[in-house]
Coordinates of C-alpha atoms and ligand atoms in Angstrom, one line a residue:
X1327 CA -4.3 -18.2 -72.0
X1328 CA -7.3 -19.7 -70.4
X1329 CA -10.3 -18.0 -71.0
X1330 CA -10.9 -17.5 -67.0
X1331 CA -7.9 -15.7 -66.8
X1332 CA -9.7 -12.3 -67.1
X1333 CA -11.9 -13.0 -64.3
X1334 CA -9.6 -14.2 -61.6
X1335 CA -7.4 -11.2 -62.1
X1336 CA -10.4 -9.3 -61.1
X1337 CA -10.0 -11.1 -57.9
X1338 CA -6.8 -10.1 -57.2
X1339 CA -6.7 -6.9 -54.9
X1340 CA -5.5 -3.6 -56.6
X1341 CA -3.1 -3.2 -53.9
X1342 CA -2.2 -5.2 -50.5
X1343 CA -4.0 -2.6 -47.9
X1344 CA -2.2 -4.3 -44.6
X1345 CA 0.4 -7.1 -44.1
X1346 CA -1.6 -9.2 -42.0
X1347 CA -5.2 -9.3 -43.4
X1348 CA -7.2 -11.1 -40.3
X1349 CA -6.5 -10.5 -36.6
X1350 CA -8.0 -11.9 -33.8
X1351 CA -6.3 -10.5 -30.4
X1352 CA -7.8 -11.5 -27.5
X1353 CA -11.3 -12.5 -28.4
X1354 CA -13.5 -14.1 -25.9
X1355 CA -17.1 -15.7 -27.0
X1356 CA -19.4 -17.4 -24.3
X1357 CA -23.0 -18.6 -24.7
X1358 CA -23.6 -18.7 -20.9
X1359 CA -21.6 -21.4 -19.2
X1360 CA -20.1 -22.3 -22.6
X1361 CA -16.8 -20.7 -23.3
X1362 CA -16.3 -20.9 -27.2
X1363 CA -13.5 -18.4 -27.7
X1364 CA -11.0 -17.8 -25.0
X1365 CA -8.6 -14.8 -25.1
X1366 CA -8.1 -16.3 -28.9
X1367 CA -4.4 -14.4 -30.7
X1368 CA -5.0 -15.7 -34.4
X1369 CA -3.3 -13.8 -37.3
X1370 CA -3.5 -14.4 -41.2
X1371 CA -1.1 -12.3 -43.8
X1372 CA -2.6 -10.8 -46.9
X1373 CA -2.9 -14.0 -49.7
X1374 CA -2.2 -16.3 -46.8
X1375 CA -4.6 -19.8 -47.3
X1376 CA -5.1 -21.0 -43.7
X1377 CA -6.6 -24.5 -42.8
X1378 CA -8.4 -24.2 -39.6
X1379 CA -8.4 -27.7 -37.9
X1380 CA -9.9 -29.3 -35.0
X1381 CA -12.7 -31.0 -32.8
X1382 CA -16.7 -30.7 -34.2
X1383 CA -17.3 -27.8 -31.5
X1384 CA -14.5 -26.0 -30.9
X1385 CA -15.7 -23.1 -32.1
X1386 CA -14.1 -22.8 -36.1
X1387 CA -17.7 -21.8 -37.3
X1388 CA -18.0 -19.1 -34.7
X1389 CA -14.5 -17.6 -35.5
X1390 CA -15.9 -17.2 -39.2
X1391 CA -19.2 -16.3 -38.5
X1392 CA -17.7 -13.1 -36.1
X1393 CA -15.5 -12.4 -39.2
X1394 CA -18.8 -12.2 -41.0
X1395 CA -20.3 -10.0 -38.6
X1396 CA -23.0 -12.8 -38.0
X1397 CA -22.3 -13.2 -34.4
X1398 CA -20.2 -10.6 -31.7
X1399 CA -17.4 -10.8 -29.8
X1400 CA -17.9 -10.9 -26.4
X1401 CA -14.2 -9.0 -25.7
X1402 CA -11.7 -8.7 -28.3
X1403 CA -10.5 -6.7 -31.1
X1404 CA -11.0 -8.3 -34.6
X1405 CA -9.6 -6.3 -37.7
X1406 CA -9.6 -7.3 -41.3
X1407 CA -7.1 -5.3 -44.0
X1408 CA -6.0 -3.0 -41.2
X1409 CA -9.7 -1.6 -40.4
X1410 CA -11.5 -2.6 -37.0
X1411 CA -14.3 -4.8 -37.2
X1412 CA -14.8 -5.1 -33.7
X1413 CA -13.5 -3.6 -31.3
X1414 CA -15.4 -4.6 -27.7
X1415 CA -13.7 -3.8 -24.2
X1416 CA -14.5 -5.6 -20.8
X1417 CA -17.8 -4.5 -20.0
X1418 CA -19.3 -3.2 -23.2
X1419 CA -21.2 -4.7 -25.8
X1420 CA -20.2 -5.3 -29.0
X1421 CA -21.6 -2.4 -31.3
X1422 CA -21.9 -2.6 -35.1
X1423 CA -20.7 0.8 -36.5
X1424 CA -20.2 2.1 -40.5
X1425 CA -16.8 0.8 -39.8
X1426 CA -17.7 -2.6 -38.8
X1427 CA -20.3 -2.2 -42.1
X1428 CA -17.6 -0.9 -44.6
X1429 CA -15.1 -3.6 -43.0
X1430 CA -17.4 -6.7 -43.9
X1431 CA -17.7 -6.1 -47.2
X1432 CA -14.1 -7.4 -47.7
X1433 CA -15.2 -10.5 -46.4
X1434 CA -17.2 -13.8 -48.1
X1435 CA -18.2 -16.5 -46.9
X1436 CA -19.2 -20.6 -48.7
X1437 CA -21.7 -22.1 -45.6
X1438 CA -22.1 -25.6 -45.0
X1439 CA -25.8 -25.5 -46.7
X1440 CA -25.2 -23.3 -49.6
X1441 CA -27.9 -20.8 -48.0
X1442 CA -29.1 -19.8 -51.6
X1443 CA -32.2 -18.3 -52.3
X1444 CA -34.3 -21.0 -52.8
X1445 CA -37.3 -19.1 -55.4
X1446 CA -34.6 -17.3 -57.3
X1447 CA -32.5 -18.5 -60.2
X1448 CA -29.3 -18.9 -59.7
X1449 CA -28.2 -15.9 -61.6
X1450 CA -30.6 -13.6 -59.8
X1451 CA -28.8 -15.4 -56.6
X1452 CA -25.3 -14.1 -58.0
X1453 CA -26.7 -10.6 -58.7
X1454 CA -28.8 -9.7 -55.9
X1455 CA -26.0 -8.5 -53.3
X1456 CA -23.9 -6.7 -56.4
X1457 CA -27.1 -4.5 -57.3
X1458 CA -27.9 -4.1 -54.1
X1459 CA -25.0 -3.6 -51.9
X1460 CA -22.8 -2.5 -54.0
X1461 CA -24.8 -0.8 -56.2
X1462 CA -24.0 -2.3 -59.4
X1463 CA -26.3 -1.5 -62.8
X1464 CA -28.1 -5.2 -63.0
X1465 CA -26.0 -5.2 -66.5
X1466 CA -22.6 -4.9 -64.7
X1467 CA -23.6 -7.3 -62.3
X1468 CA -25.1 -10.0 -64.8
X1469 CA -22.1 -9.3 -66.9
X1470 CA -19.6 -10.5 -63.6
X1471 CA -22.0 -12.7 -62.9
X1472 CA -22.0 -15.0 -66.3
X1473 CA -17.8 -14.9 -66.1
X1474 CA -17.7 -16.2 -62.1
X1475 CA -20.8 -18.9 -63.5
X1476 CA -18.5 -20.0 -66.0
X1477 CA -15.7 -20.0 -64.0
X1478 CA -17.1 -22.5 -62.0
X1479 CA -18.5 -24.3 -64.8
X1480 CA -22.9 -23.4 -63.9
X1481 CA -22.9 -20.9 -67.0
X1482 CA -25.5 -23.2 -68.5
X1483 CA -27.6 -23.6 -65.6
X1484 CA -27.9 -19.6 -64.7
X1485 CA -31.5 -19.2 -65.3
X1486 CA -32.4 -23.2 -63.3
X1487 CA -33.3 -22.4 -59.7
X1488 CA -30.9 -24.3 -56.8
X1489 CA -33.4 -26.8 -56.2
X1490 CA -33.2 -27.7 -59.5
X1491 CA -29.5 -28.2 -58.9
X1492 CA -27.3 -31.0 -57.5
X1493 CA -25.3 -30.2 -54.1
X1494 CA -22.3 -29.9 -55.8
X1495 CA -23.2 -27.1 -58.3
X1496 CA -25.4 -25.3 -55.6
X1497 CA -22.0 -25.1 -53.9
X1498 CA -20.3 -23.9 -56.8
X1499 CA -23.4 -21.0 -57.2
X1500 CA -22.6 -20.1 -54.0
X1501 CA -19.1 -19.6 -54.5
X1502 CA -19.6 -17.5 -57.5
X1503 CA -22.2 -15.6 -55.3
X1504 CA -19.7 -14.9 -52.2
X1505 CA -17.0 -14.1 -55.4
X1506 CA -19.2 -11.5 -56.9
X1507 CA -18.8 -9.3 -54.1
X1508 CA -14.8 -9.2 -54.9
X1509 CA -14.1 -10.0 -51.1
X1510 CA -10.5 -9.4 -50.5
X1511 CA -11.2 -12.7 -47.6
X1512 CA -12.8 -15.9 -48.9
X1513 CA -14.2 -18.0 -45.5
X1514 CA -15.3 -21.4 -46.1
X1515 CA -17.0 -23.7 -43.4
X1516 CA -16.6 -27.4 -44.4
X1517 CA -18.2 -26.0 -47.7
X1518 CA -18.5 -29.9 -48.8
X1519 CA -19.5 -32.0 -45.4
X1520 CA -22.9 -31.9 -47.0
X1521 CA -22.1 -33.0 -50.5
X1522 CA -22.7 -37.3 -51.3
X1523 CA -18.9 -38.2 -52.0
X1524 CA -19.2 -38.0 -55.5
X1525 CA -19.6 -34.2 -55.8
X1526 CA -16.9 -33.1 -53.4
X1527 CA -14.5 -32.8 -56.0
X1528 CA -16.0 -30.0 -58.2
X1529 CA -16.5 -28.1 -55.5
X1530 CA -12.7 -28.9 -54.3
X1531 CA -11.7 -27.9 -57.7
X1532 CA -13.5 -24.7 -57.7
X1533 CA -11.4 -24.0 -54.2
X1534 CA -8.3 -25.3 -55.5
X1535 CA -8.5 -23.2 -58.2
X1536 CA -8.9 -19.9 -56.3
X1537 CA -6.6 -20.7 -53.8
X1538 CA -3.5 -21.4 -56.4
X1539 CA -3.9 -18.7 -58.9
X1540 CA -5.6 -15.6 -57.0
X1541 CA -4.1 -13.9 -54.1
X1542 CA -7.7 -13.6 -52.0
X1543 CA -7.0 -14.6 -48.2
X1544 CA -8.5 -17.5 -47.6
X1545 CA -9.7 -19.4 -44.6
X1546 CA -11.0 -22.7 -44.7
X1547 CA -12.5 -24.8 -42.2
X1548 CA -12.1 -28.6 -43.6
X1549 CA -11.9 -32.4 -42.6
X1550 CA -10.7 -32.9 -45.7
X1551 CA -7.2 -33.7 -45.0
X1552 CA -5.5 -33.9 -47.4
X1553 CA -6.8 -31.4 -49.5
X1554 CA -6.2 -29.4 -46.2
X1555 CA -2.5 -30.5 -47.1
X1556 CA -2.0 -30.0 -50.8
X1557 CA -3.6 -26.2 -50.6
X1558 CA -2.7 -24.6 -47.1
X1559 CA 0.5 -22.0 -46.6
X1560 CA -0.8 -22.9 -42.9
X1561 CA -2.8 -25.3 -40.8
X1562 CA -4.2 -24.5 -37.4
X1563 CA -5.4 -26.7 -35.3
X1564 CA -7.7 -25.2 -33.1
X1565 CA -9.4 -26.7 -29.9
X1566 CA -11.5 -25.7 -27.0
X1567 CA -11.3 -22.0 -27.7
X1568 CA -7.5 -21.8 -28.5
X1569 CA -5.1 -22.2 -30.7
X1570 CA -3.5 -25.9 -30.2
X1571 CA -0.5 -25.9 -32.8
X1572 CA -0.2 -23.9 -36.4
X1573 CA 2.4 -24.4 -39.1
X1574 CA 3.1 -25.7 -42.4
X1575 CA 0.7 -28.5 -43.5
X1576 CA 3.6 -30.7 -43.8
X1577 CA 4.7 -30.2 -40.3
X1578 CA 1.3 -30.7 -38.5
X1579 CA -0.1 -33.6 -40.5
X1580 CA 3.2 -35.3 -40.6
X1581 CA 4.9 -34.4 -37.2
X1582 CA 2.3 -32.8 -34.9
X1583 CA 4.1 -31.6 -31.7
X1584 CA 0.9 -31.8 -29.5
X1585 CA -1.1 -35.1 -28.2
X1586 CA -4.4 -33.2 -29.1
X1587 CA -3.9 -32.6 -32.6
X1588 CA -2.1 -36.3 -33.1
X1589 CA -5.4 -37.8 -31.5
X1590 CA -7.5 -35.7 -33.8
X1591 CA -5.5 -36.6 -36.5
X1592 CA -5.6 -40.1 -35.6
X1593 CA -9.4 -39.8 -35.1
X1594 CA -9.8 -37.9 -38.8
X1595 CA -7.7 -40.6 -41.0
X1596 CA -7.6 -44.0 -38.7
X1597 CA -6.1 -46.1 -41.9
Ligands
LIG804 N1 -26.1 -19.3 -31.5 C1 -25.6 -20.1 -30.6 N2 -26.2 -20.2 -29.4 C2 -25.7 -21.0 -28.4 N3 -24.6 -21.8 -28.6 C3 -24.0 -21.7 -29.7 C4 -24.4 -20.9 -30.8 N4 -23.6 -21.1 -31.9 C5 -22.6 -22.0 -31.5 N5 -22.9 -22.4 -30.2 C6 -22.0 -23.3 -29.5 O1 -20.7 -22.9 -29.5 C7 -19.8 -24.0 -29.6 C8 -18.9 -23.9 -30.8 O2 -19.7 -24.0 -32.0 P1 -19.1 -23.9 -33.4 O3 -18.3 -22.6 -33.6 O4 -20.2 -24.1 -34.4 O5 -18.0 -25.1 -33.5 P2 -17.4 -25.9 -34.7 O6 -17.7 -25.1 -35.9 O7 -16.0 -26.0 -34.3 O8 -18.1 -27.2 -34.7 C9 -20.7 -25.3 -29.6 O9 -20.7 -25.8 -28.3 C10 -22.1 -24.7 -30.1 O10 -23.1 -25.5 -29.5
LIG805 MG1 -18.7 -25.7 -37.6

């Protein structure tokens, strides 16, 4: 057995709470003139690994950050294992409640830029929202800590601060970081369109990893193709506040049914 094996099976949920872990229904988002989300129906199962797709801003970062509870819908009911994390009519305003508190703790996210703690090491980093979130003793939290470091490969590097770390591992520390919350839903927002080319694939591995041998729900928000390809159950391509197409990777990368998501496609991978 590998010795990760102990710690990804702490991943795993206990037991499937809901069939379909992420609903959108009817979600609209507008900065002013700017209609990002329109009446947007999106659905993920439980242990699903969605691929969302489509045009720099169509709104993919906005769908995750609402799931994050980092921006409101405008309209729209959003539920995540079964509990309502938003739930906003015409004419109110989106209010945060306990549940919309006690739902979000089922959800992590991997940004773009890492957003570590910059003055902190990078164990302090993984330990902070466990001690004080979810109220773990700072030795139960160090001890989860050390196994997710390890499991993506940093265990040596726990006490160096992220500056004092390459792209690639600051990536993989935030991964462990967004892990040590045990998140039922992994998001992750092009989590290496900032990395030089050379340390995409640890961070790819790291994802890889999760995606083939836990049964988190993951959502990913990638360019990268054909990693897009080789890990998804499902790929949405997603465009001007809707949902273009969805289906098997196979089907749209291979034989996309709309013009949009051929021409993005085409656009993406020219060669
Ligand atoms: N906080 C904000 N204030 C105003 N406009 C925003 C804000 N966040 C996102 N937007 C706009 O919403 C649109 C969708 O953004 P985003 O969800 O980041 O798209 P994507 O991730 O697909 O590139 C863009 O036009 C962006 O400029
Ligand atoms: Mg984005």
């Amino acid at each position: 057995m590998s010795p990760h094996t102990d710690i990804l099976h702490t991943l795993n949920s206990p037991e499937p709470s809901s069939d379909i872990e992420i609903s959108f229904a009817g979600v609209d988002k507008a900065w002013g003139d700017n209609h990002v989300l329109r009446g947007l129906d999106f659905e993920v199962k439980a242990g699903e690994k969605v691929s969302i797709i489509g045009p720099s801003g169509s709104g993919k970062t906005t769908i995750l950050r609402i799931l994050m509870t980092l921006e409101t819908p405008d309209v729209g009911l959003v539920t995540v294992g079964g509990d309502t994390l938003w739930n906003v009519k015409p004419g109110e305003k989106a209010r945060e409640t306990k549940q919309t508190i006690a739902t979000r703790r089922k959800v992590g996210m991997v940004f773009q830029q890492f957003n570590l703690f910059p003055h902190m090491t990078v164990l302090e980093n993984v330990i902070e929202a466990p001690i004080h979130v979810l109220g773990l003793s700072k030795k139960d939290a160090t001890e989860r800590a050390v196994d997710l470091l390890e499991l993506v490969g940093l265990k040596e590097h726990m006490k160096h601060t992220p500056p004092e770390l390459s792209g690639g591992q600051q990536q993989r520390v935030a991964i462990a970081r967004a892990l040590a919350m045990r998140p039922r839903v992994m998001l992750f927002d092009e989590p290496t369109s900032a990395l030089d080319p050379e340390l995409i694939g640890e961070v790819l591995n790291v994802i890889r990893r999760l995606a083939t041998t836990t049964d988190m729900t993951m959502l990913l928000v990638t360019h990268e193709m054909r990693f897009a390809q080789e890990i998804s159950d499902r790929v949405v391509m997603f465009d001007k506040g809707v949902v273009v197409e969805a289906g098997p990777p196979d089907q749209i990368f291979k034989s996309p049914e709309h013009d949009r998501t051929r021409k993005f496609l085409e656009a993406v991978n020219p060669y």
